[in-house]
Coordinates of C-alpha atoms in Angstrom, one line a residue:
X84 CA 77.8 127.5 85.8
X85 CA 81.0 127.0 88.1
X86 CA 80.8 123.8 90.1
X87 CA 82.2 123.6 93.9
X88 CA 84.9 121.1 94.3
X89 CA 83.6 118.0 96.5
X90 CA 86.7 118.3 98.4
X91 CA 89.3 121.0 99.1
X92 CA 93.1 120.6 100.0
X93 CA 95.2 123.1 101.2
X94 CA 98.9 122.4 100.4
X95 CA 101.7 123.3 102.0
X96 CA 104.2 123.5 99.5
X97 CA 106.6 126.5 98.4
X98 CA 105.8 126.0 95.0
X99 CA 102.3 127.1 95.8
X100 CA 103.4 130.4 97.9
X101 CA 103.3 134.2 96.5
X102 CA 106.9 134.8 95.0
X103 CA 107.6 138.1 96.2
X104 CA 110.2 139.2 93.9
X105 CA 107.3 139.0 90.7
X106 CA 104.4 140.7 92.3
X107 CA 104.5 143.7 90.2
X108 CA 104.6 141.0 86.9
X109 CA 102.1 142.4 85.2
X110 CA 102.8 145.6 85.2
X111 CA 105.8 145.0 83.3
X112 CA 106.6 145.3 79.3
X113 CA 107.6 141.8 77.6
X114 CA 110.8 142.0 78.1
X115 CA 110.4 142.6 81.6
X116 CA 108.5 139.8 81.8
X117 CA 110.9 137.6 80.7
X118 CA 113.7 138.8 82.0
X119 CA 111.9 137.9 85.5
X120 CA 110.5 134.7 84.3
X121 CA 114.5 134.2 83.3
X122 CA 115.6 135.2 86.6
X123 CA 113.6 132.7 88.5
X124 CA 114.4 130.0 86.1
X125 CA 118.2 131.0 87.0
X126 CA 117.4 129.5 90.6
X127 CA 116.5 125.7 89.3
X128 CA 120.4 124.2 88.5
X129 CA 121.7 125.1 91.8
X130 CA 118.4 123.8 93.4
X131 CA 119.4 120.8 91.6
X132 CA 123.0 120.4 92.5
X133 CA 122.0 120.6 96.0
X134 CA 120.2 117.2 96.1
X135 CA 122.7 115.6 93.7
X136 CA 123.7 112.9 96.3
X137 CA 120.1 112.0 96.0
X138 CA 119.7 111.1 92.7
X139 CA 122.6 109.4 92.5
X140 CA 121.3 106.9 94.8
X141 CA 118.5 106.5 92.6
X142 CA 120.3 106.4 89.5
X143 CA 122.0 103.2 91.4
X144 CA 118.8 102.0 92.8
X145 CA 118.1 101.9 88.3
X146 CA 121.1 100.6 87.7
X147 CA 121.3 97.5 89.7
X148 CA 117.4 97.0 88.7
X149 CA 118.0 96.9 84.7
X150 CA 121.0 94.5 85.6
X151 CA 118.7 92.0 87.3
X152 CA 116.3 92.4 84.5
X153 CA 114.0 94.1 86.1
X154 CA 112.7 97.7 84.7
X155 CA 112.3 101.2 85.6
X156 CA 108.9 103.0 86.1
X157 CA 108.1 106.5 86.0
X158 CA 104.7 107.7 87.8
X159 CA 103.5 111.1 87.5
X160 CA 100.6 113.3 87.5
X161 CA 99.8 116.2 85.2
X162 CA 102.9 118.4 83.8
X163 CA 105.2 115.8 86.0
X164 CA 103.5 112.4 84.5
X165 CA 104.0 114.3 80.9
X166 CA 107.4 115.1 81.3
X167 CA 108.1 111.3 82.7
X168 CA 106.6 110.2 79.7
X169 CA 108.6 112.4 77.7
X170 CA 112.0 110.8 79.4
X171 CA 110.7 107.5 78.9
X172 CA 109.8 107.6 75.0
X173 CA 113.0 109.5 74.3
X174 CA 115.2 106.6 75.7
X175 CA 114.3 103.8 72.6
X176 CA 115.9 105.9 69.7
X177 CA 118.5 107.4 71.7
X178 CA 120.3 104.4 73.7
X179 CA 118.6 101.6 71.4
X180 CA 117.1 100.4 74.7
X181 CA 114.1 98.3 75.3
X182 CA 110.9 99.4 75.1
X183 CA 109.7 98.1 78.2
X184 CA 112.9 99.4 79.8
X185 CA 111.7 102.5 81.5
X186 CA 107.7 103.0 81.5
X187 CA 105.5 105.7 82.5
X188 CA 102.8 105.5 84.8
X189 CA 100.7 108.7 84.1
X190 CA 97.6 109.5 86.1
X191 CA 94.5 109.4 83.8
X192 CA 96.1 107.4 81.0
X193 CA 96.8 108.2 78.2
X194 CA 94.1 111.2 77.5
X195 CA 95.6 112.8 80.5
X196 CA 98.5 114.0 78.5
X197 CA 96.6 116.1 76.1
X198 CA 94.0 117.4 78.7
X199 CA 93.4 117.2 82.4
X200 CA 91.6 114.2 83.5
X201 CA 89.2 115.0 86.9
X202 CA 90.1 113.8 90.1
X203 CA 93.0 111.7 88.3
X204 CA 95.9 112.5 90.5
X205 CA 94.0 112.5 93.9
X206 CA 93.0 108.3 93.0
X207 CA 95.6 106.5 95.6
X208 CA 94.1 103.6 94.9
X209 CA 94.7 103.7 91.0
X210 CA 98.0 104.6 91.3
X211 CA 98.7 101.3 93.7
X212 CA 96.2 98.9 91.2
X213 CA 98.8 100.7 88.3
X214 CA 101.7 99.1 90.1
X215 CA 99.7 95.9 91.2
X216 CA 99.4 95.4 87.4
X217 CA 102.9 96.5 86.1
X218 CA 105.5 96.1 89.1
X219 CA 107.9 92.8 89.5
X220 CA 110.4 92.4 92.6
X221 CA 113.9 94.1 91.6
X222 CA 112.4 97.0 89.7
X223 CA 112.9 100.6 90.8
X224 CA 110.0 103.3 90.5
X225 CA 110.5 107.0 90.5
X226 CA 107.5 109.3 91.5
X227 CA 107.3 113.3 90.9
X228 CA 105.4 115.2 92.3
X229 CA 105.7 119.2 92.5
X230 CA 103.5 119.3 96.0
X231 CA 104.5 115.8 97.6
X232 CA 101.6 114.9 98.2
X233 CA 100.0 113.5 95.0
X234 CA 97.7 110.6 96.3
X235 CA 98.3 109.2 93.2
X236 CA 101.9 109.2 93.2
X237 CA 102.3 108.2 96.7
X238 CA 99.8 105.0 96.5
X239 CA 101.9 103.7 93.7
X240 CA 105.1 104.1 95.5
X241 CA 103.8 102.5 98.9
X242 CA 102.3 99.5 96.6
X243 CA 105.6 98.8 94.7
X244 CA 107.6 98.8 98.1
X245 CA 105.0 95.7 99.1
X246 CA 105.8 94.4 95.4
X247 CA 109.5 94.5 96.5
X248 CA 110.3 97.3 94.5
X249 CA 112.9 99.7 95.5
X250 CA 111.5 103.4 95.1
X251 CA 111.9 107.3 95.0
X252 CA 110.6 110.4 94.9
X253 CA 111.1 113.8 93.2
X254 CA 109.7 116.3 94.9
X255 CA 109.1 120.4 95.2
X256 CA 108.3 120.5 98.5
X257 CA 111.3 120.1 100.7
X258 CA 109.3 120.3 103.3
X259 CA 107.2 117.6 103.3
X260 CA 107.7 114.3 105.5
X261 CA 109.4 111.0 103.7
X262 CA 106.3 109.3 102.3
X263 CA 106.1 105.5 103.2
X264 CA 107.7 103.1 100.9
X265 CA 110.3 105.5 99.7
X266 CA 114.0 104.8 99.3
X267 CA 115.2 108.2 98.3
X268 CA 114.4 111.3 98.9
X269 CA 114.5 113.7 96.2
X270 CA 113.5 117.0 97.3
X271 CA 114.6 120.3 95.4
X272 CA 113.8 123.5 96.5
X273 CA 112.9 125.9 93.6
X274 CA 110.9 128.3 96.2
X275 CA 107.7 130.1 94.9
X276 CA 107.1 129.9 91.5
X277 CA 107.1 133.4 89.2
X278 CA 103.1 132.9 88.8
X279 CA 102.0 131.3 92.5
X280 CA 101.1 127.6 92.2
X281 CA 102.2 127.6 88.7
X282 CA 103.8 124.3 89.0
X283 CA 105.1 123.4 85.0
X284 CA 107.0 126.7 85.6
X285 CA 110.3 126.0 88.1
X286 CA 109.5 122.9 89.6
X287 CA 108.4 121.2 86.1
X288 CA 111.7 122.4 85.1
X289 CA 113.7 120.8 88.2
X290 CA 112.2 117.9 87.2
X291 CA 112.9 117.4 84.0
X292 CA 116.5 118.5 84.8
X293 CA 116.4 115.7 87.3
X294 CA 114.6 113.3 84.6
X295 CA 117.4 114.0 81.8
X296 CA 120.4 113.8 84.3
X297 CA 119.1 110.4 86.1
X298 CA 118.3 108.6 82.8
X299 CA 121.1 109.9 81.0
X300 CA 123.5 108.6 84.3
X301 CA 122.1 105.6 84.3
X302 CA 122.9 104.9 80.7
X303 CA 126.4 106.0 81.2
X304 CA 126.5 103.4 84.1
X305 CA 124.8 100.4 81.7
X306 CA 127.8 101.2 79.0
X307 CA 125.2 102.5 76.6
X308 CA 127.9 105.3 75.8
X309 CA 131.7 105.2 74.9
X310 CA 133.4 108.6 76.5
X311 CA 130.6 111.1 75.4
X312 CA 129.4 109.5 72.5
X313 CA 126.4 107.7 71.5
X314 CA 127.3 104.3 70.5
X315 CA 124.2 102.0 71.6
X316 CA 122.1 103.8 68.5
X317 CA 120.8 102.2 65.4
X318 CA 121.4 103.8 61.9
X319 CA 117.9 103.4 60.5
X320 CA 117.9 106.1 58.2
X321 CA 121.0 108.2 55.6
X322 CA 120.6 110.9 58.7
X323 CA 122.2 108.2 61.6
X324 CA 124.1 106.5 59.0
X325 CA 126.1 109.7 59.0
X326 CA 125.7 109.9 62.5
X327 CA 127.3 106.7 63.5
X328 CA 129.8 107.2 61.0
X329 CA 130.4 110.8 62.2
X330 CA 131.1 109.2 65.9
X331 CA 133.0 106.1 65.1
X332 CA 135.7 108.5 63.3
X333 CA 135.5 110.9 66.5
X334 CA 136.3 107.6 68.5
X335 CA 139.0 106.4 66.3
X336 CA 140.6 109.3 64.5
X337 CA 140.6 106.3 61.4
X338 CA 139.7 107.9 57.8
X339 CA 136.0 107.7 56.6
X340 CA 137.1 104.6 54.6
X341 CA 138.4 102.4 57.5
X342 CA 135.3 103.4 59.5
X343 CA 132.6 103.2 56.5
X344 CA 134.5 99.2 56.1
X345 CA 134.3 98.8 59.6
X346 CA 130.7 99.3 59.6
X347 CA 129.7 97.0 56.9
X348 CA 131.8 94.4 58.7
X349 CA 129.9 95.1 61.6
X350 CA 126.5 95.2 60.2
X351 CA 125.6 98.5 61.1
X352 CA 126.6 97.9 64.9
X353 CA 128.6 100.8 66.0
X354 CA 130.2 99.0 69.3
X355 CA 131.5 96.1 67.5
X356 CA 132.5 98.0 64.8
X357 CA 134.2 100.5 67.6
X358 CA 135.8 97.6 69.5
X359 CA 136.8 95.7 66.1
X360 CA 139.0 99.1 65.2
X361 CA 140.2 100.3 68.4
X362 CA 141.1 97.0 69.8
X363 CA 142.4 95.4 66.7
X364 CA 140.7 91.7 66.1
X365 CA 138.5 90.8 64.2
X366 CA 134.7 91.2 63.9
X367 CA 133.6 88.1 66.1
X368 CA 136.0 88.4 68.6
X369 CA 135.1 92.4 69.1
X370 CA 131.3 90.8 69.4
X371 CA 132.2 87.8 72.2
X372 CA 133.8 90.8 74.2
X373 CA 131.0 92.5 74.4
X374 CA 129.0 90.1 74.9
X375 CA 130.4 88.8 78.1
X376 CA 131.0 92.3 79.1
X377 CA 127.3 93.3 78.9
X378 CA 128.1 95.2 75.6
X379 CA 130.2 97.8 77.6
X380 CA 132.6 99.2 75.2
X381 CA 135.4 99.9 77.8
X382 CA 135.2 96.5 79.7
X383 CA 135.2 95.2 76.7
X384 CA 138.4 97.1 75.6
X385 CA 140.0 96.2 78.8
X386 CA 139.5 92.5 78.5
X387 CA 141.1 92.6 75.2
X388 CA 144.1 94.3 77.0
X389 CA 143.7 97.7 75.4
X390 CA 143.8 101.1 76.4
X391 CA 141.3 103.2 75.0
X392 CA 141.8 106.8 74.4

């Protein structure tokens, strides 16, 4: 027996209007399908690039916060709290990061990520109590939220602007007004999804353009990379041993030898082992630069009075 909703919203959102270019979907063969499904995904990257600006002044807004040892948090609801979470676990093994460096807030907990949790996202009040519990002055906090309006979202960012966090929001709904407590404005405009109100279509994909780019910025900024290479990784296994070998030659252009030497010098610690090769002293003075530069390979290149390649 269907059950009638307590309370009904309307939302005013494109995401949730009737894309006209797909209304004759289903009378179309596979292909056709997706080729149209295709051709609407074709529209998120410049709907991206057009709010660049924005996320660059979040990806600053994380920056200074992991600096002044603060953290990150990601708060989300439904396909945007998954994908948050998704960013966030992906960070540890990738940039050797913290754990508690970036952490996701998802609406529901943690069963909300295998199925949908009633009435979760629409809780204001559990979203601020989330930040009440989790949220110390200097830390930044990124919402999404396809519509804009997720009470859930929007609670938590209005409570960690009173914590004397600085916040921001990704939205799909350029439309909507600036939420209280925000920073930054994140609105992309992917238009009407390719199945109306379908929101883990377009605007889950916009987001988790947005997610990789701001996360993957900000570790560019903290010196968690040399050029385009991953050098703040762990070799735990014969697969990254490889790996970090693979990338300290790429960085070098020394033989396997010098690099596999290098290595055991450095203990396994790529950066040292990079700064101990490319800016010729030994293995302790390679570690005190980075240490005092915040383990930021080119600083610490340049305060040995190197140019790196």
């Amino acid at each position: 027996m269907m059950t009638v909703p307590r309370q009904v919203v309307h939302v005013d959102s494109p995401t949730e209007q009737r894309n006209p270019r797909t209304t004759d979907i289903d009378l179309m063969s596979t292909v056709g399908i997706l080729g149209m499904i295709n051709a609407e995904d074709r529209r998120v990257p410049d709907a991206v690039n057009a709010v660049l600006p924005r996320i660059a002044g979040a990806v600053d807004y994380a920056v200074e916060a992991l600096r002044g040892g603060g953290r990150v948090h990601y708060v989300g609801a439904g396909t945007s709290g998954r994908l948050a979470t998704l960013d966030a676990a992906e960070l540890v093994p990738t940039y050797n990061v913290p754990p508690d460096w970036f952490v996701a807030h998802h609406a529901g907990g943690a069963r909300a990520l295998r199925q949908a949790v009633e009435n979760a996202e629409d809780d204001a009040k559990a979203g601020a109590a989330e930040m009440r519990e989790h949220i110390q002055p200097g830390d930044f906090v990124l919402g999404l939220t396809a519509s804009g309006r997720t009470p859930f979202v929007l609670g938590a960012l209005e409570a960690a602007s009173r914590l004397g966090a600085r916040t921001g929001l990704v939205s799909g709904n350029p439309g909507a007004v600036k939420p209280a407590g925000v920073d930054v404005l994140i609105a992309v405009d992917t238009g009407p999804e390719a199945i109306a109100g379908s929101t883990r279509m377009k605007a889950g994909t916009a987001q988790k353009i947005i997610l990789t780019a701001f996360s993957t910025a900000t570790m560019i900024r903290l010196g968690r990379t040399y050029s385009n290479l991953m050098v703040s990784m762990r070799a735990t296994n014969a697969k990254l041993r490889g790996r970090t070998l693979r990338i300290l030659r790429e960085a070098t252009g020394m033989s396997p030898q010098d690099c596999s030497d290098a290595l055991e010098a450095a203990d396994g610690d790529l950066k040292v082992a990079l700064v101990h090769l490319l800016g010729g002293v030994g293995v302790e003075q390679a570690k005190d630069a980075l240490s005092v530069t915040d383990g930021h390979v080119r600083n610490a290149l340049d305060s040995l009075h190197v140019r790196a390649g």
